[in-house]
Amino acid sequence: MGKLIVGNWKMNGLGPALAEAQAVAAGLGGSLGGSGVRVGLCPPATLVERMARCLSGSSVLVGGQDCRAEASGAFTGDVSAEMLSEAGAVLVILGHSERRSGYGETDARVAAKVEAALRAGLEPIICVGETLAEREAGRAVAVVSTQVRGSLPQVLGGRPFSVAYEPVWAIGTGLTPTTAQIEEIHAAVRAEMSAVLGASGTRAPILYGGSVKPDNAAEILSVSEVGGALVGGASLKSADFLGIIAGAG
Ligand code: PGA
């Protein structure tokens, strides 16, 4: 199966940044068909609709970075999965560590958001990952396994989704785990996904995220059970992002 490479722009990007998204689409051209690589970009909510419009007709998928579990209501400042979908999103990142740590998002809250994403027809990318303290305490596998078990609702069975393993200490730091460490956690994630969801847990891709760059992408993407990448900083510049995508071919 082709890899899934998704850019997470986080809280970066005003209108002029759409030129980078267009450059990604232009750089991919029609060449994706053969390699089967799927590419997505998740801009801030304010840009989802404009990005979807300017990339329509291209192979690049547009996504949100979070959503509220409820479809509507008195939730000042929040965005629902239905709103993202109406704006043109087809993907949504859920449970990113910056949401888990900054907004106290629990596994149960993430699971409720995953259900909302499916209700709205979005393909969720569900993030998990240990902190440095948890890794140093020898708890990385246990922490990540618990997150997978708690964040993946049963209704995911048979639906398109992915899990992203993002060690918190590798995000935005330039640090990356060894390929052996990535392989160990991805195997644990796969085992947990299969235990929770049965057959469909054996198929959905497991992305790696955390300081993925053009110069380490090919090595990381060749690790067993790495089905793609979730890219933060290096997705803001089309040349870097295209360089990462080239490593997935
Ligand atoms: P990074 O971020 O690539 O800048 O480390 C990854 C992420 O947070 O998804």
Coordinates of C-alpha atoms and ligand atoms in Angstrom, one line a residue:
M1 CA 0.0 0.0 0.0
G2 CA 1.2 3.5 -0.8
K3 CA 2.5 5.7 2.0
L4 CA 0.5 8.6 3.5
I5 CA 2.5 11.8 3.9
V6 CA 0.7 14.6 5.8
G7 CA 1.8 18.1 6.5
N8 CA 0.7 19.8 9.8
W9 CA 1.1 23.5 9.5
K10 CA 0.0 24.1 13.1
M11 CA -0.7 27.8 13.8
N12 CA 1.2 29.0 10.8
G13 CA 0.0 30.4 7.5
L14 CA -1.8 33.4 6.2
G15 CA -3.2 33.7 2.7
P16 CA 0.1 34.0 0.9
A17 CA 1.2 30.6 2.3
L18 CA -1.3 29.0 -0.1
A19 CA 1.4 29.5 -2.7
E20 CA 3.4 26.8 -0.9
A21 CA 0.4 24.4 -1.1
Q22 CA 0.0 25.1 -4.8
A23 CA 3.7 24.5 -5.3
V24 CA 3.3 21.1 -3.6
A25 CA 0.5 20.2 -5.9
A26 CA 2.5 21.4 -8.9
G27 CA 5.5 19.5 -7.8
L28 CA 3.5 16.3 -7.5
G29 CA 1.9 16.7 -10.9
G30 CA 0.4 13.6 -12.1
S31 CA 3.3 11.5 -10.9
L32 CA 1.5 10.2 -7.8
G33 CA -0.5 7.6 -9.6
G34 CA 2.3 5.2 -10.0
S35 CA 3.9 5.2 -6.6
G36 CA 0.5 5.3 -4.8
V37 CA 1.7 7.9 -2.3
R38 CA -1.1 9.9 -0.8
V39 CA -0.3 13.5 0.3
G40 CA -2.2 15.8 2.6
L41 CA -1.9 19.2 4.0
C42 CA -3.5 20.4 7.3
P43 CA -3.5 24.2 7.4
P44 CA -5.1 26.3 10.2
A45 CA -8.9 26.2 10.2
T46 CA -9.0 29.7 8.6
L47 CA -7.3 28.4 5.5
V48 CA -9.0 25.1 5.0
E49 CA -11.7 26.3 2.7
R50 CA -9.4 28.5 0.6
M51 CA -6.7 25.7 0.4
A52 CA -9.4 23.1 -0.6
R53 CA -10.5 25.5 -3.4
C54 CA -7.1 26.2 -4.7
L55 CA -6.0 22.6 -4.6
S56 CA -9.2 21.2 -6.2
G57 CA -8.4 19.1 -9.1
S58 CA -5.0 18.2 -7.6
S59 CA -4.1 15.0 -5.8
V60 CA -3.4 16.8 -2.5
L61 CA -5.9 16.1 0.3
V62 CA -6.8 18.9 2.7
G63 CA -7.3 18.4 6.4
G64 CA -8.1 20.0 9.8
Q65 CA -5.8 19.9 12.8
D66 CA -8.5 19.2 15.5
C67 CA -12.3 19.2 15.8
R68 CA -14.9 19.3 18.6
A69 CA -16.8 16.0 19.2
E70 CA -20.2 17.8 19.1
A71 CA -21.7 18.8 15.7
S72 CA -22.8 22.2 16.9
G73 CA -23.5 24.1 20.1
A74 CA -22.3 26.7 22.6
F75 CA -18.6 25.9 22.3
T76 CA -17.0 29.3 21.7
G77 CA -13.9 29.1 19.5
D78 CA -14.3 25.4 18.6
V79 CA -14.8 23.9 15.1
S80 CA -16.9 20.8 14.4
A81 CA -16.0 17.9 12.1
E82 CA -19.0 18.8 10.0
M83 CA -17.7 22.4 9.6
L84 CA -14.3 21.1 8.5
S85 CA -15.9 18.8 6.0
E86 CA -18.1 21.5 4.6
A87 CA -15.0 23.7 4.2
G88 CA -13.5 21.0 2.0
A89 CA -11.4 18.9 4.5
V90 CA -11.2 15.2 4.0
L91 CA -8.6 14.5 6.8
V92 CA -8.4 15.6 10.4
I93 CA -5.5 15.2 12.9
L94 CA -6.8 14.3 16.3
G95 CA -5.1 13.9 19.7
H96 CA -1.9 15.7 18.7
S97 CA 0.5 16.0 21.7
E98 CA 0.1 19.8 21.6
R99 CA -3.6 19.3 22.1
R100 CA -3.2 16.5 24.7
S101 CA -0.7 18.5 26.8
G102 CA -1.9 22.1 26.1
Y103 CA -5.7 21.4 26.4
G104 CA -5.8 18.3 28.7
E105 CA -7.2 16.1 26.0
T106 CA -7.7 12.6 27.3
D107 CA -7.8 9.3 25.3
A108 CA -11.6 9.3 25.9
R109 CA -11.9 12.8 24.5
V110 CA -9.8 11.9 21.5
A111 CA -12.0 8.8 20.9
A112 CA -15.1 11.0 20.9
K113 CA -13.5 13.3 18.4
V114 CA -12.6 10.3 16.2
E115 CA -16.3 9.2 16.2
A116 CA -17.2 12.8 15.2
A117 CA -14.8 12.7 12.3
L118 CA -16.3 9.5 11.0
R119 CA -19.8 10.9 11.4
A120 CA -18.8 13.8 9.2
G121 CA -17.0 11.6 6.7
L122 CA -13.5 12.7 7.6
E123 CA -10.5 10.3 7.7
P124 CA -8.9 10.7 11.2
I125 CA -5.2 10.7 11.9
I126 CA -5.0 9.7 15.5
C127 CA -1.8 10.8 17.3
V128 CA 0.0 9.0 20.2
G129 CA 3.4 9.3 21.7
E130 CA 5.4 9.2 24.9
T131 CA 7.3 12.1 26.6
L132 CA 11.0 11.9 27.3
A133 CA 10.4 11.2 31.0
E134 CA 8.2 8.3 30.0
R135 CA 10.8 6.9 27.6
E136 CA 13.6 7.3 30.2
A137 CA 11.4 5.4 32.7
G138 CA 11.2 2.5 30.2
R139 CA 7.5 3.1 29.7
A140 CA 7.3 4.1 26.1
V141 CA 5.6 0.9 24.8
A142 CA 3.2 0.9 27.7
V143 CA 2.2 4.6 27.4
V144 CA 1.7 4.4 23.6
S145 CA -0.2 1.1 23.8
T146 CA -2.6 2.6 26.4
Q147 CA -3.1 5.7 24.2
V148 CA -4.0 3.5 21.2
R149 CA -6.4 1.4 23.2
G150 CA -8.2 4.4 24.7
S151 CA -8.2 6.6 21.6
L152 CA -9.5 4.2 18.9
P153 CA -13.2 3.6 19.2
Q154 CA -14.8 0.4 17.9
V155 CA -16.6 2.3 15.1
L156 CA -13.2 2.7 13.3
G157 CA -13.5 -0.9 12.1
G158 CA -13.7 -0.9 8.4
R159 CA -13.3 2.8 8.1
P160 CA -10.3 4.7 6.6
F161 CA -8.0 6.1 9.3
S162 CA -4.4 6.1 10.4
V163 CA -2.4 6.3 13.6
A164 CA 0.6 8.6 14.0
Y165 CA 3.3 7.7 16.4
E166 CA 4.9 11.0 17.4
P167 CA 7.3 10.9 20.4
V168 CA 6.8 14.2 22.2
W169 CA 10.5 14.7 22.6
A170 CA 11.1 14.4 18.8
I171 CA 8.5 17.1 17.8
G172 CA 10.1 20.3 16.7
T173 CA 13.4 19.4 18.4
G174 CA 15.4 18.0 15.5
L175 CA 15.8 14.8 17.6
T176 CA 14.6 11.5 16.1
P177 CA 14.4 8.0 17.6
T178 CA 16.6 5.3 16.1
T179 CA 15.1 3.2 13.5
A180 CA 15.1 0.3 16.0
Q181 CA 13.1 2.5 18.5
I182 CA 10.6 3.4 15.7
E183 CA 10.3 -0.2 14.7
E184 CA 9.7 -1.3 18.3
I185 CA 6.9 1.2 18.9
H186 CA 5.2 0.7 15.5
A187 CA 5.1 -3.0 16.2
A188 CA 3.5 -2.3 19.6
V189 CA 1.0 0.1 18.0
R190 CA 0.1 -2.5 15.3
A191 CA -0.4 -5.2 17.9
E192 CA -2.7 -2.9 19.9
M193 CA -4.6 -1.8 16.9
S194 CA -5.2 -5.4 15.9
A195 CA -6.3 -6.3 19.4
V196 CA -8.8 -3.4 19.5
L197 CA -10.2 -3.5 16.0
G198 CA -9.4 -7.0 14.6
A199 CA -8.8 -7.2 10.9
S200 CA -9.1 -3.5 10.1
G201 CA -6.5 -2.9 12.8
T202 CA -4.0 -4.9 10.7
R203 CA -4.4 -2.7 7.7
A204 CA -4.6 1.0 8.6
P205 CA -1.3 2.8 8.1
I206 CA 0.9 3.8 11.1
L207 CA 2.6 7.1 10.4
Y208 CA 5.8 8.3 12.1
G209 CA 6.0 12.0 13.1
G210 CA 8.7 14.1 14.8
S211 CA 11.5 16.0 13.1
V212 CA 11.0 14.3 9.7
K213 CA 13.1 16.1 7.2
P214 CA 14.1 15.5 3.6
D215 CA 17.4 14.0 4.7
N216 CA 16.0 11.4 7.1
A217 CA 12.6 10.7 5.4
A218 CA 13.7 7.8 3.2
E219 CA 15.4 6.0 6.0
I220 CA 12.4 6.4 8.4
L221 CA 9.9 5.5 5.7
S222 CA 11.7 2.3 5.0
V223 CA 11.3 1.0 8.6
S224 CA 9.0 -1.9 9.0
E225 CA 5.4 -0.8 9.7
V226 CA 6.1 2.8 8.9
G227 CA 3.2 3.6 6.6
G228 CA 3.9 7.3 6.1
A229 CA 4.8 10.5 7.9
L230 CA 3.2 13.4 9.8
V231 CA 5.4 16.4 9.2
G232 CA 5.3 19.7 11.1
G233 CA 8.0 22.3 10.4
A234 CA 9.3 20.8 7.2
S235 CA 5.8 20.9 5.6
L236 CA 5.8 24.7 5.6
K237 CA 8.2 24.9 2.7
S238 CA 7.1 23.1 -0.5
A239 CA 10.7 22.2 -1.4
D240 CA 11.3 20.4 1.9
F241 CA 7.9 18.8 1.9
L242 CA 8.4 17.5 -1.7
G243 CA 11.8 16.2 -0.7
I244 CA 10.1 14.2 2.1
I245 CA 7.5 12.9 -0.3
A246 CA 10.2 11.8 -2.7
G247 CA 11.6 9.6 0.1
A248 CA 8.2 7.7 0.2
G249 CA 8.2 6.7 -3.5
Ligands
PGA1 P1 7.8 18.5 13.5 O1 6.3 18.3 14.0 O2 7.9 17.8 12.2 O3 8.0 20.0 13.4 O4 8.7 17.8 14.5 C1 5.6 17.1 13.9 C2 4.2 17.2 14.4 O5 4.0 17.8 15.4 O6 3.3 16.6 13.8

